[in-house]
């Protein structure tokens, strides 16, 4: 596996080197020419001084560095390199390069995918604007702007020739593009034809701020600026001046108000100064000269004019005309209205009718007022998107917040409503700049009873203490305890009543020793945790009359079992268990009641409390006779001695072979003879032979001599002999080795050495095979098969036996040839 991986890696590296070599041969030497950054620094040296738009200047420098460096630029459409000799097109917005053929195909595909017609409810077709966009920045271009020719960057030369000393795709002439699209700059770019935007204008001109109060020399590309002073230009109301800081564009509308009459002069209302002309809701109702009709215009200035219902009149569509005299009226005709709608260029398709034409239903592409979204809608329907304006109103404080705002945010009509310095009143002026005027009101600081007071300016109450009043407090306690609670005039709640209640309880007759609890103020707080912030409820207070608290007079009370006496409050005094055991002797006379403290007799006041001791349910715990392991025959606890045990006990004999059955009461008087089974003892002696005694309690080896025959061997185990067991154990009989034992040991030694030699040879053969297999795995070569033995076989045949096949073939060919010649 390792060798296969190394071969694959080597092959991959070889392919990479081959591909790099081919790419190096294909790339031209002209595209890899080095450049020096000091050249560009010298070109832009004059542009860096004196301020200006440095962001645009950095962008131009970066594009020039990229063009001079010779690095290949990638076309975003075909993902191919753009060479110096290729025809290109660059976007006017993002200045990206594309192959001319690629961008033409891109633009044609975009145009073909868009429909040229729009369907609507009325058979009127409005041409749709077909556009295509840049692949990178998505800047839109018209159908007529599809590039047809390869031009230089400045657009003066078609098909610029390739020059080795010029920037690629450049004509080498002066750019001469306008450096700014505004009216204040009329200078042209003096650089040679270059990619990217032209640098900001470096010319120094006499500049002026927005309000034309400050003059100084600045870069032409800088434009106008704000001097930081107040504008103070006269507003259209001719009464106030602009209070904003020096700003660009028109001054914001006047934020002040004034008393203004309507156009007919019937009403006068205080209105903002930025809206001088307004109409009331009343109709004119002045009679015309005909005497039949009245002016129906709403609040207008000047004369009402002639009656619109008399004279040479035409039908509403204008097809028929005739002279009409009031009170006659002109009727409608059967022609189509054909009038143009007031807000569009489409004609009305309805029949001749009176009054305004119905809304136009022609489907056209409409942009919303903020020019953010586009949608196909009827011509008469106004399109407003849901995007909220993020601009600020002319006041500079409040946000516009209107949906689909066209940029002209309405003047701020909100009241300033800022808290004044007094902290109690708010500013009633329209939203304005700067701090509010101080509060001009006065306030009184009085004591609680309002008898003593002082006058201070509004807003100074927090810094001045109220006057001290020495009069007695006039607030009376509702509970009626006046003499016990006399005090001086004060702020806040009166102190709680300190009188003692002394009311008698109905149950026990004791007197209440608590303080007065009539008309007490209680505070109720929210108990449940609110899930949301708006569910939080403030604490509520309520004046209530509380009941007397429970009687706390101590009363002696005994427990249920009359073990102890304790003093408890009167309201909660009741007999209760003391927690001890009852302790009364039970009927068995051996045990006492273990229940907790309980009553001795039935008491109807405590129906759920037990009044009887629990009967004894324990077993008999009297001491049993010796060697008796059984329980009492009566089982339960009983008075008096226990009866004798009559149960049979199964007991083994001394030797443990036979089981004997005896009554439990007889075990205490049984002898050793009663436990003997009269059989031979099954136990073994130390020598390994069986004991010859009958069943006995003692050890078997005591006072026994084993005479059973056993075998005795020499030290090497070759010779053996039979002898009594006791003589062998006492080592009275021994067998010594002879010459046959030595010969047998020598033969065994030779056989053992031969076996060790054979095992050693097998181990060496196994190691050799493992080493060969390991070397074969490391070398990666196939297994070498053993060479077959070649045996030389001698050919003892004659020449006829060797070549009979060849001789037979030649004879057959001769016969065929003769037959062909003679018969064919």
Coordinates of C-alpha atoms in Angstrom, one line a residue, residues 283-520:
X283 CA -68.3 77.2 -0.3
X284 CA -68.5 80.6 -1.9
X285 CA -72.3 80.5 -2.6
X286 CA -72.3 83.9 -4.3
X287 CA -75.0 84.2 -7.0
X288 CA -74.0 84.5 -10.6
X289 CA -75.4 87.2 -13.0
X290 CA -78.0 84.6 -14.4
X291 CA -79.8 84.5 -11.0
X292 CA -80.3 80.7 -11.1
X293 CA -77.0 79.3 -10.0
X294 CA -74.5 80.1 -7.3
X295 CA -70.7 79.8 -7.1
X296 CA -69.7 76.3 -5.9
X297 CA -66.1 76.9 -5.5
X298 CA -64.5 76.4 -2.1
X299 CA -62.8 79.4 -0.5
X300 CA -61.2 81.4 -3.3
X301 CA -59.9 84.9 -3.9
X302 CA -61.1 87.4 -6.5
X303 CA -64.3 87.5 -8.5
X304 CA -66.5 84.5 -9.1
X305 CA -66.7 85.2 -12.9
X306 CA -69.6 84.3 -15.3
X307 CA -72.0 81.5 -14.8
X308 CA -70.5 78.4 -16.3
X309 CA -73.9 77.0 -17.3
X310 CA -74.9 79.6 -20.0
X311 CA -73.5 80.7 -23.3
X312 CA -72.0 78.7 -26.2
X313 CA -71.5 75.3 -24.7
X314 CA -70.6 71.9 -26.0
X315 CA -71.3 68.4 -24.8
X316 CA -68.8 67.0 -22.3
X317 CA -66.7 65.3 -25.1
X318 CA -66.7 68.5 -27.3
X319 CA -68.3 66.9 -30.4
X320 CA -71.5 69.0 -30.4
X321 CA -71.9 72.8 -29.7
X322 CA -74.9 75.0 -29.2
X323 CA -76.0 78.2 -27.4
X324 CA -77.5 77.5 -23.9
X325 CA -79.4 80.0 -21.8
X326 CA -80.0 79.3 -18.1
X327 CA -81.8 77.3 -16.8
X328 CA -81.4 75.1 -19.8
X329 CA -78.6 72.5 -19.6
X330 CA -76.4 70.8 -22.2
X331 CA -76.9 67.0 -22.5
X332 CA -74.4 64.3 -23.4
X333 CA -74.0 62.8 -26.9
X334 CA -73.4 59.2 -28.0
X335 CA -69.7 59.7 -29.0
X336 CA -66.7 58.5 -27.1
X337 CA -65.3 60.9 -24.5
X338 CA -61.7 60.8 -25.9
X339 CA -60.4 63.4 -23.4
X340 CA -57.0 63.1 -22.0
X341 CA -56.8 62.3 -18.4
X342 CA -55.5 65.1 -16.2
X343 CA -52.5 63.1 -14.8
X344 CA -51.5 61.1 -17.9
X345 CA -51.4 61.2 -21.7
X346 CA -54.1 58.4 -22.2
X347 CA -57.5 59.2 -23.6
X348 CA -60.8 58.3 -21.8
X349 CA -62.5 55.2 -23.5
X350 CA -65.9 55.9 -22.0
X351 CA -69.0 57.4 -23.7
X352 CA -69.6 61.1 -23.5
X353 CA -70.3 61.8 -19.8
X354 CA -70.5 64.6 -17.3
X355 CA -68.1 65.1 -14.5
X356 CA -64.6 63.9 -14.3
X357 CA -63.4 60.9 -16.3
X358 CA -63.0 57.6 -14.5
X359 CA -59.5 56.6 -13.4
X360 CA -57.2 55.5 -16.2
X361 CA -56.8 51.7 -16.3
X362 CA -53.9 51.4 -18.8
X363 CA -51.2 49.1 -17.4
X364 CA -47.8 50.8 -17.3
X365 CA -44.5 50.3 -15.3
X366 CA -44.6 52.5 -12.3
X367 CA -42.0 53.4 -9.8
X368 CA -42.9 54.2 -6.2
X369 CA -42.4 57.8 -4.9
X370 CA -39.0 56.9 -3.3
X371 CA -37.9 55.2 -6.6
X372 CA -37.0 52.0 -4.8
X373 CA -39.4 49.5 -6.4
X374 CA -41.0 49.1 -9.8
X375 CA -44.4 47.3 -10.6
X376 CA -46.9 47.1 -13.4
X377 CA -50.0 49.0 -12.3
X378 CA -53.0 50.9 -13.8
X379 CA -52.0 54.4 -14.8
X380 CA -54.4 56.0 -12.3
X381 CA -53.3 53.9 -9.3
X382 CA -50.7 55.5 -7.2
X383 CA -47.8 53.2 -6.2
X384 CA -46.5 53.5 -2.8
X385 CA -44.2 50.9 -1.3
X386 CA -43.9 50.0 2.4
X387 CA -40.4 51.3 2.8
X388 CA -40.2 53.9 5.5
X389 CA -38.2 57.1 5.0
X390 CA -35.1 57.2 7.1
X391 CA -34.5 60.9 6.6
X392 CA -34.8 63.6 9.2
X393 CA -37.4 66.4 9.2
X394 CA -36.3 70.0 8.7
X395 CA -36.3 70.4 12.5
X396 CA -33.3 68.1 12.6
X397 CA -34.6 66.1 15.5
X398 CA -37.5 63.9 14.5
X399 CA -37.4 61.3 11.9
X400 CA -39.7 61.4 8.9
X401 CA -41.0 57.8 9.1
X402 CA -43.4 58.3 6.2
X403 CA -43.9 55.3 3.9
X404 CA -42.5 55.8 0.4
X405 CA -41.3 59.3 0.9
X406 CA -40.1 61.2 -2.2
X407 CA -37.3 62.9 -0.3
X408 CA -39.2 66.1 0.5
X409 CA -40.0 65.4 4.1
X410 CA -42.9 67.5 5.5
X411 CA -42.1 70.2 8.1
X412 CA -42.3 69.1 11.7
X413 CA -45.6 70.0 13.3
X414 CA -45.0 68.4 16.6
X415 CA -45.1 70.4 19.8
X416 CA -41.7 70.7 21.4
X417 CA -43.2 69.2 24.6
X418 CA -39.7 69.1 26.2
X419 CA -39.8 69.3 30.0
X420 CA -38.8 72.8 31.2
X421 CA -36.2 73.5 33.9
X422 CA -39.0 73.6 36.5
X423 CA -39.7 69.9 35.9
X424 CA -43.5 70.4 36.1
X425 CA -44.4 72.0 32.8
X426 CA -43.5 71.4 29.2
X427 CA -42.7 73.6 26.3
X428 CA -45.8 74.4 24.2
X429 CA -43.9 75.9 21.2
X430 CA -43.5 74.1 17.9
X431 CA -40.4 72.0 17.6
X432 CA -37.4 74.4 17.6
X433 CA -33.7 74.6 17.9
X434 CA -31.8 75.5 21.0
X435 CA -32.9 75.4 24.6
X436 CA -36.4 76.2 25.7
X437 CA -37.3 79.4 27.5
X438 CA -37.5 79.1 31.3
X439 CA -40.9 78.6 32.9
X440 CA -42.5 82.0 33.8
X441 CA -45.0 80.7 36.3
X442 CA -45.0 80.9 40.1
X443 CA -46.0 78.3 42.6
X444 CA -46.8 78.2 46.3
X445 CA -45.1 76.0 48.8
X446 CA -47.5 75.2 51.6
X447 CA -47.6 73.1 54.7
X448 CA -50.0 70.1 55.0
X449 CA -52.8 72.1 56.5
X450 CA -52.5 74.9 53.8
X451 CA -52.4 77.5 56.6
X452 CA -48.7 78.4 56.2
X453 CA -47.2 79.0 52.7
X454 CA -44.5 80.9 50.8
X455 CA -44.3 81.9 47.0
X456 CA -41.3 80.8 44.8
X457 CA -40.6 80.8 41.1
X458 CA -41.7 77.6 39.3
X459 CA -39.0 75.0 39.4
X460 CA -37.5 76.1 42.7
X461 CA -39.8 74.0 44.9
X462 CA -37.3 71.1 45.1
X463 CA -34.5 73.4 46.4
X464 CA -36.7 75.2 49.0
X465 CA -38.1 73.5 52.1
X466 CA -41.8 73.9 52.9
X467 CA -42.6 76.3 55.7
X468 CA -42.7 74.8 59.2
X469 CA -46.2 74.9 60.7
X470 CA -46.7 74.8 64.5
X471 CA -50.5 74.2 64.3
X472 CA -52.0 70.9 65.4
X473 CA -52.8 68.3 62.7
X474 CA -56.3 68.7 61.5
X475 CA -56.6 65.2 60.2
X476 CA -58.9 63.1 62.4
X477 CA -58.5 59.4 62.9
X478 CA -61.5 57.4 61.7
X479 CA -61.2 55.0 64.5
X480 CA -62.1 57.8 67.0
X481 CA -59.0 57.7 69.1
X482 CA -58.0 61.4 69.2
X483 CA -56.6 61.9 72.6
X484 CA -54.1 59.1 72.2
X485 CA -52.7 60.5 68.9
X486 CA -52.2 64.2 69.2
X487 CA -49.4 65.6 67.0
X488 CA -48.4 68.7 64.9
X489 CA -49.0 69.5 61.2
X490 CA -46.9 67.3 59.0
X491 CA -46.5 65.9 55.5
X492 CA -47.3 62.4 54.5
X493 CA -49.5 59.9 56.2
X494 CA -50.4 60.3 59.8
X495 CA -48.7 57.9 62.1
X496 CA -50.7 54.7 62.8
X497 CA -53.0 54.7 65.8
X498 CA -51.2 53.7 69.0
X499 CA -54.3 53.1 71.2
X500 CA -55.1 49.6 72.6
X501 CA -58.2 47.8 71.3
X502 CA -59.5 46.3 74.6
X503 CA -62.4 44.5 72.9
X504 CA -63.6 41.3 74.5
X505 CA -63.5 38.0 72.5
X506 CA -66.8 36.2 72.3
X507 CA -65.4 32.6 72.7
X508 CA -62.9 33.1 75.6
X509 CA -63.9 36.4 77.1
X510 CA -60.3 37.8 77.2
X511 CA -59.6 41.3 76.1
X512 CA -57.7 42.2 72.8
X513 CA -54.2 43.6 73.7
X514 CA -53.3 44.6 70.2
X515 CA -53.0 48.2 68.9
X516 CA -56.0 49.7 67.1
X517 CA -56.7 47.9 63.8
X518 CA -59.7 49.9 62.4
X519 CA -59.2 51.8 59.1
X520 CA -55.7 50.4 58.5

